[in-house]
């Protein structure tokens, strides 16, 4: 069964009335979010239509070079989002470098693993499969890395006295930073753990819902969604662990000293 219900622009306009209702409520309650809501809504429309045009062209080309370039652009933009989410974190260049490199490694490895062993499209770099898979893995990995780095830098500041005391007593930088490292990784991985626990019972994920609406049998959609969730968990864990451990070594030096001076100025 491949039939699906097509949406007209009028249908989109009707659903957009809900945004107008939210803006009206903001004016009524003086929440002052109507401007931000309007800008965000407009950006959403423009970005998604632009993505639709780009994907249509990429699907027609089916070139490994163009697919790789699009994937790289997605990763670079996601790295910027990680940097922007850091409050009093690493200096901008380091924040961007740590987040982007960890995400590039994790998301690329997990996506290639899925394309070559499970999905197996022909060709393997088919953008119709590669880019959506990368996008889903990338979005969750980005969140995990951002949360992990933020918690790491916050913890190092808050527990400075304890960390430096351990270092003075002869502890290695890895041992002294271990409690903060564990807290950072727990924070980074909690969203995906919660998502795994709630999927199906509390919510129907976007990919599964989209496939069902497009006419795919529910059990087939379930199998795809399970694969995606497991890939996301693996990518998020790999990216967060890499970013946090690189962050730990950036926050310390070879002489086992805590280097909070390497963080952005308050």
mmCIF file of N, CA and C in Angstrom, residues 80-193:
data_model
loop_
_atom_site.group_PDB
_atom_site.id
_atom_site.type_symbol
_atom_site.label_atom_id
_atom_site.label_comp_id
_atom_site.label_asym_id
_atom_site.label_seq_id
_atom_site.Cartn_x
_atom_site.Cartn_y
_atom_site.Cartn_z
ATOM 1 N N UNK A 80 28.047 24.561 14.783
ATOM 2 C CA UNK A 80 27.779 25.935 15.203
ATOM 3 C C UNK A 80 26.701 25.977 16.283
ATOM 4 N N UNK A 81 25.701 25.113 16.155
ATOM 5 C CA UNK A 81 24.643 25.059 17.169
ATOM 6 C C UNK A 81 25.198 24.599 18.512
ATOM 7 N N UNK A 82 26.120 23.649 18.496
ATOM 8 C CA UNK A 82 26.745 23.201 19.742
ATOM 9 C C UNK A 82 27.483 24.356 20.401
ATOM 10 N N UNK A 83 28.243 25.103 19.604
ATOM 11 C CA UNK A 83 28.985 26.246 20.126
ATOM 12 C C UNK A 83 28.043 27.298 20.699
ATOM 13 N N UNK A 84 26.934 27.547 20.007
ATOM 14 C CA UNK A 84 26.004 28.587 20.445
ATOM 15 C C UNK A 84 25.294 28.213 21.737
ATOM 16 N N UNK A 85 25.176 26.917 22.027
ATOM 17 C CA UNK A 85 24.468 26.467 23.233
ATOM 18 C C UNK A 85 25.344 26.458 24.474
ATOM 19 N N UNK A 86 26.630 26.782 24.324
ATOM 20 C CA UNK A 86 27.535 26.761 25.466
ATOM 21 C C UNK A 86 27.516 28.102 26.185
ATOM 22 N N UNK A 87 27.152 28.094 27.458
ATOM 23 C CA UNK A 87 27.209 29.286 28.287
ATOM 24 C C UNK A 87 28.441 29.201 29.181
ATOM 25 N N UNK A 88 29.343 30.136 29.007
ATOM 26 C CA UNK A 88 30.586 30.153 29.770
ATOM 27 C C UNK A 88 31.341 28.836 29.593
ATOM 28 N N UNK A 89 31.312 28.317 28.377
ATOM 29 C CA UNK A 89 32.004 27.070 28.091
ATOM 30 C C UNK A 89 33.392 27.333 27.538
ATOM 31 N N UNK A 90 33.846 26.463 26.654
ATOM 32 C CA UNK A 90 35.154 26.637 26.047
ATOM 33 C C UNK A 90 35.171 27.877 25.155
ATOM 34 N N UNK A 91 36.366 28.382 24.923
ATOM 35 C CA UNK A 91 36.507 29.494 23.990
ATOM 36 C C UNK A 91 35.940 29.079 22.635
ATOM 37 N N UNK A 92 35.443 30.043 21.880
ATOM 38 C CA UNK A 92 34.607 29.767 20.707
ATOM 39 C C UNK A 92 35.252 28.791 19.724
ATOM 40 N N UNK A 93 36.514 28.994 19.409
ATOM 41 C CA UNK A 93 37.166 28.120 18.432
ATOM 42 C C UNK A 93 37.252 26.698 18.942
ATOM 43 N N UNK A 94 37.593 26.543 20.238
ATOM 44 C CA UNK A 94 37.681 25.209 20.818
ATOM 45 C C UNK A 94 36.301 24.581 20.969
ATOM 46 N N UNK A 95 35.315 25.368 21.360
ATOM 47 C CA UNK A 95 33.956 24.849 21.492
ATOM 48 C C UNK A 95 33.459 24.315 20.151
ATOM 49 N N UNK A 96 33.730 25.065 19.085
ATOM 50 C CA UNK A 96 33.312 24.632 17.743
ATOM 51 C C UNK A 96 34.098 23.399 17.303
ATOM 52 N N UNK A 97 35.418 23.418 17.550
ATOM 53 C CA UNK A 97 36.262 22.316 17.103
ATOM 54 C C UNK A 97 35.954 21.012 17.804
ATOM 55 N N UNK A 98 35.801 21.061 19.135
ATOM 56 C CA UNK A 98 35.519 19.829 19.889
ATOM 57 C C UNK A 98 34.163 19.261 19.487
ATOM 58 N N UNK A 99 33.137 20.117 19.455
ATOM 59 C CA UNK A 99 31.802 19.642 19.123
ATOM 60 C C UNK A 99 31.694 19.105 17.710
ATOM 61 N N UNK A 100 32.263 19.836 16.754
ATOM 62 C CA UNK A 100 32.155 19.431 15.349
ATOM 63 C C UNK A 100 32.929 18.157 15.063
ATOM 64 N N UNK A 101 34.157 18.057 15.591
ATOM 65 C CA UNK A 101 34.969 16.867 15.317
ATOM 66 C C UNK A 101 34.356 15.616 15.940
ATOM 67 N N UNK A 102 33.837 15.744 17.177
ATOM 68 C CA UNK A 102 33.197 14.591 17.817
ATOM 69 C C UNK A 102 31.947 14.167 17.059
ATOM 70 N N UNK A 103 31.184 15.147 16.603
ATOM 71 C CA UNK A 103 29.961 14.848 15.873
ATOM 72 C C UNK A 103 30.264 14.271 14.490
ATOM 73 N N UNK A 104 31.287 14.796 13.829
ATOM 74 C CA UNK A 104 31.688 14.293 12.521
ATOM 75 C C UNK A 104 32.071 12.820 12.624
ATOM 76 N N UNK A 105 32.863 12.483 13.617
ATOM 77 C CA UNK A 105 33.299 11.107 13.788
ATOM 78 C C UNK A 105 32.125 10.187 14.110
ATOM 79 N N UNK A 106 31.327 10.575 15.106
ATOM 80 C CA UNK A 106 30.247 9.696 15.576
ATOM 81 C C UNK A 106 29.151 9.523 14.525
ATOM 82 N N UNK A 107 28.639 10.631 14.015
ATOM 83 C CA UNK A 107 27.521 10.556 13.077
ATOM 84 C C UNK A 107 27.923 9.878 11.774
ATOM 85 N N UNK A 108 29.142 10.152 11.300
ATOM 86 C CA UNK A 108 29.598 9.536 10.053
ATOM 87 C C UNK A 108 29.753 8.029 10.202
ATOM 88 N N UNK A 109 30.392 7.600 11.287
ATOM 89 C CA UNK A 109 30.596 6.164 11.487
ATOM 90 C C UNK A 109 29.276 5.413 11.616
ATOM 91 N N UNK A 110 28.361 5.956 12.401
ATOM 92 C CA UNK A 110 27.084 5.273 12.621
ATOM 93 C C UNK A 110 26.248 5.261 11.340
ATOM 94 N N UNK A 111 26.249 6.366 10.602
ATOM 95 C CA UNK A 111 25.481 6.422 9.350
ATOM 96 C C UNK A 111 26.043 5.445 8.325
ATOM 97 N N UNK A 112 27.371 5.407 8.176
ATOM 98 C CA UNK A 112 27.992 4.464 7.238
ATOM 99 C C UNK A 112 27.711 3.021 7.656
ATOM 100 N N UNK A 113 27.720 2.775 8.950
ATOM 101 C CA UNK A 113 27.395 1.434 9.460
ATOM 102 C C UNK A 113 25.987 1.023 9.035
ATOM 103 N N UNK A 114 25.033 1.951 9.174
ATOM 104 C CA UNK A 114 23.648 1.644 8.807
ATOM 105 C C UNK A 114 23.500 1.443 7.301
ATOM 106 N N UNK A 115 24.156 2.285 6.523
ATOM 107 C CA UNK A 115 24.017 2.220 5.064
ATOM 108 C C UNK A 115 24.633 0.958 4.470
ATOM 109 N N UNK A 116 25.724 0.490 5.066
ATOM 110 C CA UNK A 116 26.449 -0.629 4.471
ATOM 111 C C UNK A 116 26.070 -1.990 5.045
ATOM 112 N N UNK A 117 25.386 -2.020 6.188
ATOM 113 C CA UNK A 117 25.077 -3.315 6.791
ATOM 114 C C UNK A 117 23.583 -3.582 6.967
ATOM 115 N N UNK A 118 22.757 -2.539 7.083
ATOM 116 C CA UNK A 118 21.344 -2.757 7.377
ATOM 117 C C UNK A 118 20.433 -2.290 6.244
ATOM 118 N N UNK A 119 20.544 -1.017 5.890
ATOM 119 C CA UNK A 119 19.661 -0.472 4.850
ATOM 120 C C UNK A 119 20.113 -0.933 3.473
ATOM 121 N N UNK A 120 21.410 -0.837 3.209
ATOM 122 C CA UNK A 120 22.041 -1.299 1.969
ATOM 123 C C UNK A 120 21.340 -0.789 0.700
ATOM 124 N N UNK A 121 21.246 0.522 0.526
ATOM 125 C CA UNK A 121 20.688 1.042 -0.734
ATOM 126 C C UNK A 121 21.680 0.830 -1.876
ATOM 127 N N UNK A 122 21.208 0.941 -3.087
ATOM 128 C CA UNK A 122 22.061 0.805 -4.266
ATOM 129 C C UNK A 122 21.907 2.061 -5.137
ATOM 130 N N UNK A 123 22.952 2.914 -5.179
ATOM 131 C CA UNK A 123 24.264 2.791 -4.523
ATOM 132 C C UNK A 123 24.182 3.104 -3.035
ATOM 133 N N UNK A 124 25.231 2.759 -2.296
ATOM 134 C CA UNK A 124 25.198 2.901 -0.841
ATOM 135 C C UNK A 124 25.096 4.353 -0.393
ATOM 136 N N UNK A 125 25.543 5.295 -1.248
ATOM 137 C CA UNK A 125 25.528 6.721 -0.897
ATOM 138 C C UNK A 125 24.246 7.408 -1.371
ATOM 139 N N UNK A 126 23.251 6.647 -1.776
ATOM 140 C CA UNK A 126 22.002 7.236 -2.280
ATOM 141 C C UNK A 126 21.495 8.292 -1.294
ATOM 142 N N UNK A 127 21.420 9.561 -1.709
ATOM 143 C CA UNK A 127 21.024 10.634 -0.786
ATOM 144 C C UNK A 127 19.622 10.463 -0.217
ATOM 145 N N UNK A 128 18.767 9.719 -0.908
ATOM 146 C CA UNK A 128 17.408 9.501 -0.410
ATOM 147 C C UNK A 128 17.428 8.748 0.917
ATOM 148 N N UNK A 129 18.476 7.976 1.146
ATOM 149 C CA UNK A 129 18.619 7.232 2.403
ATOM 150 C C UNK A 129 19.695 7.850 3.302
ATOM 151 N N UNK A 130 20.814 8.240 2.696
ATOM 152 C CA UNK A 130 21.958 8.706 3.487
ATOM 153 C C UNK A 130 21.659 9.987 4.259
ATOM 154 N N UNK A 131 21.064 10.976 3.599
ATOM 155 C CA UNK A 131 20.869 12.267 4.256
ATOM 156 C C UNK A 131 19.798 12.234 5.354
ATOM 157 N N UNK A 132 18.636 11.592 5.125
ATOM 158 C CA UNK A 132 17.687 11.492 6.237
ATOM 159 C C UNK A 132 18.239 10.734 7.443
ATOM 160 N N UNK A 133 18.967 9.632 7.189
ATOM 161 C CA UNK A 133 19.573 8.890 8.293
ATOM 162 C C UNK A 133 20.564 9.758 9.054
ATOM 163 N N UNK A 134 21.434 10.439 8.309
ATOM 164 C CA UNK A 134 22.420 11.312 8.937
ATOM 165 C C UNK A 134 21.737 12.413 9.729
ATOM 166 N N UNK A 135 20.675 12.990 9.172
ATOM 167 C CA UNK A 135 19.978 14.079 9.852
ATOM 168 C C UNK A 135 19.391 13.655 11.187
ATOM 169 N N UNK A 136 18.776 12.487 11.231
ATOM 170 C CA UNK A 136 18.189 12.013 12.488
ATOM 171 C C UNK A 136 19.264 11.705 13.527
ATOM 172 N N UNK A 137 20.345 11.080 13.095
ATOM 173 C CA UNK A 137 21.438 10.768 14.019
ATOM 174 C C UNK A 137 22.128 12.045 14.470
ATOM 175 N N UNK A 138 22.331 12.961 13.538
ATOM 176 C CA UNK A 138 23.041 14.201 13.817
ATOM 177 C C UNK A 138 22.311 15.070 14.836
ATOM 178 N N UNK A 139 21.004 15.195 14.675
ATOM 179 C CA UNK A 139 20.247 16.059 15.572
ATOM 180 C C UNK A 139 20.338 15.614 17.017
ATOM 181 N N UNK A 140 20.223 14.319 17.257
ATOM 182 C CA UNK A 140 20.287 13.805 18.627
ATOM 183 C C UNK A 140 21.714 13.801 19.164
ATOM 184 N N UNK A 141 22.688 13.496 18.302
ATOM 185 C CA UNK A 141 24.087 13.531 18.727
ATOM 186 C C UNK A 141 24.495 14.945 19.098
ATOM 187 N N UNK A 142 24.038 15.923 18.333
ATOM 188 C CA UNK A 142 24.315 17.332 18.619
ATOM 189 C C UNK A 142 23.813 17.715 20.007
ATOM 190 N N UNK A 143 22.597 17.306 20.333
ATOM 191 C CA UNK A 143 22.030 17.621 21.643
ATOM 192 C C UNK A 143 22.839 16.973 22.762
ATOM 193 N N UNK A 144 23.201 15.706 22.591
ATOM 194 C CA UNK A 144 23.978 15.010 23.615
ATOM 195 C C UNK A 144 25.335 15.659 23.847
ATOM 196 N N UNK A 145 26.029 16.013 22.770
ATOM 197 C CA UNK A 145 27.339 16.646 22.900
ATOM 198 C C UNK A 145 27.217 18.012 23.570
ATOM 199 N N UNK A 146 26.233 18.790 23.156
ATOM 200 C CA UNK A 146 26.042 20.118 23.746
ATOM 201 C C UNK A 146 25.768 20.026 25.241
ATOM 202 N N UNK A 147 24.894 19.111 25.636
ATOM 203 C CA UNK A 147 24.584 18.946 27.064
ATOM 204 C C UNK A 147 25.806 18.453 27.841
ATOM 205 N N UNK A 148 26.550 17.521 27.263
ATOM 206 C CA UNK A 148 27.716 16.984 27.942
ATOM 207 C C UNK A 148 28.793 18.035 28.167
ATOM 208 N N UNK A 149 29.099 18.818 27.143
ATOM 209 C CA UNK A 149 30.125 19.849 27.277
ATOM 210 C C UNK A 149 29.691 20.939 28.247
ATOM 211 N N UNK A 150 28.412 21.307 28.185
ATOM 212 C CA UNK A 150 27.915 22.330 29.108
ATOM 213 C C UNK A 150 28.024 21.866 30.553
ATOM 214 N N UNK A 151 27.640 20.620 30.808
ATOM 215 C CA UNK A 151 27.707 20.098 32.182
ATOM 216 C C UNK A 151 29.148 19.936 32.635
ATOM 217 N N UNK A 152 30.041 19.577 31.726
ATOM 218 C CA UNK A 152 31.455 19.416 32.059
ATOM 219 C C UNK A 152 32.067 20.738 32.521
ATOM 220 N N UNK A 153 31.848 21.788 31.757
ATOM 221 C CA UNK A 153 32.450 23.077 32.114
ATOM 222 C C UNK A 153 31.808 23.666 33.374
ATOM 223 N N UNK A 154 30.499 23.489 33.519
ATOM 224 C CA UNK A 154 29.834 23.949 34.736
ATOM 225 C C UNK A 154 30.369 23.200 35.957
ATOM 226 N N UNK A 155 30.486 21.889 35.841
ATOM 227 C CA UNK A 155 30.965 21.080 36.948
ATOM 228 C C UNK A 155 32.396 21.423 37.337
ATOM 229 N N UNK A 156 33.244 21.676 36.335
ATOM 230 C CA UNK A 156 34.636 22.031 36.629
ATOM 231 C C UNK A 156 34.714 23.339 37.398
ATOM 232 N N UNK A 157 33.864 24.287 37.033
ATOM 233 C CA UNK A 157 33.839 25.553 37.766
ATOM 234 C C UNK A 157 33.317 25.359 39.188
ATOM 235 N N UNK A 158 32.211 24.648 39.301
ATOM 236 C CA UNK A 158 31.580 24.492 40.611
ATOM 237 C C UNK A 158 32.420 23.649 41.570
ATOM 238 N N UNK A 159 33.138 22.662 41.035
ATOM 239 C CA UNK A 159 33.920 21.761 41.880
ATOM 240 C C UNK A 159 35.421 22.042 41.801
ATOM 241 N N UNK A 160 35.762 23.259 41.479
ATOM 242 C CA UNK A 160 37.170 23.628 41.301
ATOM 243 C C UNK A 160 38.012 23.290 42.524
ATOM 244 N N UNK A 161 37.534 23.677 43.711
ATOM 245 C CA UNK A 161 38.311 23.452 44.935
ATOM 246 C C UNK A 161 38.586 21.967 45.152
ATOM 247 N N UNK A 162 37.565 21.127 44.968
ATOM 248 C CA UNK A 162 37.743 19.694 45.171
ATOM 249 C C UNK A 162 38.691 19.082 44.158
ATOM 250 N N UNK A 163 38.575 19.499 42.897
ATOM 251 C CA UNK A 163 39.442 18.969 41.842
ATOM 252 C C UNK A 163 40.893 19.350 42.100
ATOM 253 N N UNK A 164 41.127 20.624 42.436
ATOM 254 C CA UNK A 164 42.498 21.074 42.674
ATOM 255 C C UNK A 164 43.094 20.434 43.925
ATOM 256 N N UNK A 165 42.245 20.171 44.918
ATOM 257 C CA UNK A 165 42.743 19.488 46.120
ATOM 258 C C UNK A 165 43.221 18.081 45.782
ATOM 259 N N UNK A 166 42.473 17.366 44.958
ATOM 260 C CA UNK A 166 42.881 16.021 44.558
ATOM 261 C C UNK A 166 44.170 16.053 43.742
ATOM 262 N N UNK A 167 44.281 17.034 42.865
ATOM 263 C CA UNK A 167 45.496 17.159 42.059
ATOM 264 C C UNK A 167 46.707 17.452 42.941
ATOM 265 N N UNK A 168 46.514 18.289 43.959
ATOM 266 C CA UNK A 168 47.612 18.601 44.884
ATOM 267 C C UNK A 168 48.041 17.375 45.683
ATOM 268 N N UNK A 169 47.110 16.478 45.930
ATOM 269 C CA UNK A 169 47.412 15.259 46.692
ATOM 270 C C UNK A 169 47.986 14.144 45.815
ATOM 271 N N UNK A 170 48.190 14.434 44.533
ATOM 272 C CA UNK A 170 48.843 13.475 43.652
ATOM 273 C C UNK A 170 47.940 12.728 42.691
ATOM 274 N N UNK A 171 46.656 13.051 42.676
ATOM 275 C CA UNK A 171 45.746 12.379 41.739
ATOM 276 C C UNK A 171 46.050 12.816 40.310
ATOM 277 N N UNK A 172 45.850 11.906 39.373
ATOM 278 C CA UNK A 172 46.004 12.273 37.966
ATOM 279 C C UNK A 172 44.825 13.138 37.537
ATOM 280 N N UNK A 173 45.005 13.843 36.457
ATOM 281 C CA UNK A 173 43.919 14.702 35.993
ATOM 282 C C UNK A 173 42.673 13.894 35.644
ATOM 283 N N UNK A 174 42.861 12.695 35.124
ATOM 284 C CA UNK A 174 41.704 11.867 34.786
ATOM 285 C C UNK A 174 40.951 11.449 36.045
ATOM 286 N N UNK A 175 41.694 11.067 37.102
ATOM 287 C CA UNK A 175 41.053 10.658 38.345
ATOM 288 C C UNK A 175 40.369 11.835 39.030
ATOM 289 N N UNK A 176 41.019 12.989 39.030
ATOM 290 C CA UNK A 176 40.445 14.169 39.687
ATOM 291 C C UNK A 176 39.184 14.647 38.980
ATOM 292 N N UNK A 177 39.138 14.479 37.669
ATOM 293 C CA UNK A 177 37.993 14.949 36.887
ATOM 294 C C UNK A 177 36.913 13.882 36.727
ATOM 295 N N UNK A 178 37.143 12.689 37.272
ATOM 296 C CA UNK A 178 36.216 11.579 37.037
ATOM 297 C C UNK A 178 34.784 11.868 37.493
ATOM 298 N N UNK A 179 34.550 12.445 38.698
ATOM 299 C CA UNK A 179 33.160 12.730 39.083
ATOM 300 C C UNK A 179 32.456 13.686 38.128
ATOM 301 N N UNK A 180 33.172 14.723 37.695
ATOM 302 C CA UNK A 180 32.594 15.681 36.755
ATOM 303 C C UNK A 180 32.347 15.019 35.401
ATOM 304 N N UNK A 181 33.266 14.164 34.986
ATOM 305 C CA UNK A 181 33.123 13.448 33.716
ATOM 306 C C UNK A 181 31.877 12.567 33.739
ATOM 307 N N UNK A 182 31.682 11.852 34.831
ATOM 308 C CA UNK A 182 30.507 10.988 34.947
ATOM 309 C C UNK A 182 29.211 11.799 34.914
ATOM 310 N N UNK A 183 29.204 12.937 35.608
ATOM 311 C CA UNK A 183 28.022 13.796 35.602
ATOM 312 C C UNK A 183 27.723 14.312 34.197
ATOM 313 N N UNK A 184 28.776 14.690 33.475
ATOM 314 C CA UNK A 184 28.603 15.216 32.114
ATOM 315 C C UNK A 184 28.033 14.152 31.179
ATOM 316 N N UNK A 185 28.557 12.935 31.270
ATOM 317 C CA UNK A 185 28.079 11.863 30.400
ATOM 318 C C UNK A 185 26.657 11.443 30.756
ATOM 319 N N UNK A 186 26.345 11.420 32.034
ATOM 320 C CA UNK A 186 24.978 11.095 32.452
ATOM 321 C C UNK A 186 23.995 12.126 31.904
ATOM 322 N N UNK A 187 24.353 13.395 31.997
ATOM 323 C CA UNK A 187 23.501 14.471 31.462
ATOM 324 C C UNK A 187 23.350 14.349 29.957
ATOM 325 N N UNK A 188 24.436 14.017 29.266
ATOM 326 C CA UNK A 188 24.408 13.917 27.805
ATOM 327 C C UNK A 188 23.524 12.772 27.324
ATOM 328 N N UNK A 189 23.529 11.668 28.055
ATOM 329 C CA UNK A 189 22.828 10.464 27.598
ATOM 330 C C UNK A 189 21.403 10.341 28.128
ATOM 331 N N UNK A 190 21.040 11.171 29.107
ATOM 332 C CA UNK A 190 19.713 11.045 29.690
ATOM 333 C C UNK A 190 18.586 11.271 28.669
ATOM 334 N N UNK A 191 18.686 12.266 27.752
ATOM 335 C CA UNK A 191 17.593 12.443 26.782
ATOM 336 C C UNK A 191 17.328 11.219 25.916
ATOM 337 N N UNK A 192 18.380 10.555 25.429
ATOM 338 C CA UNK A 192 18.155 9.395 24.570
ATOM 339 C C UNK A 192 17.638 8.222 25.382
ATOM 340 N N UNK A 193 18.059 8.104 26.656
ATOM 341 C CA UNK A 193 17.523 7.049 27.523
ATOM 342 C C UNK A 193 16.031 7.268 27.748
#
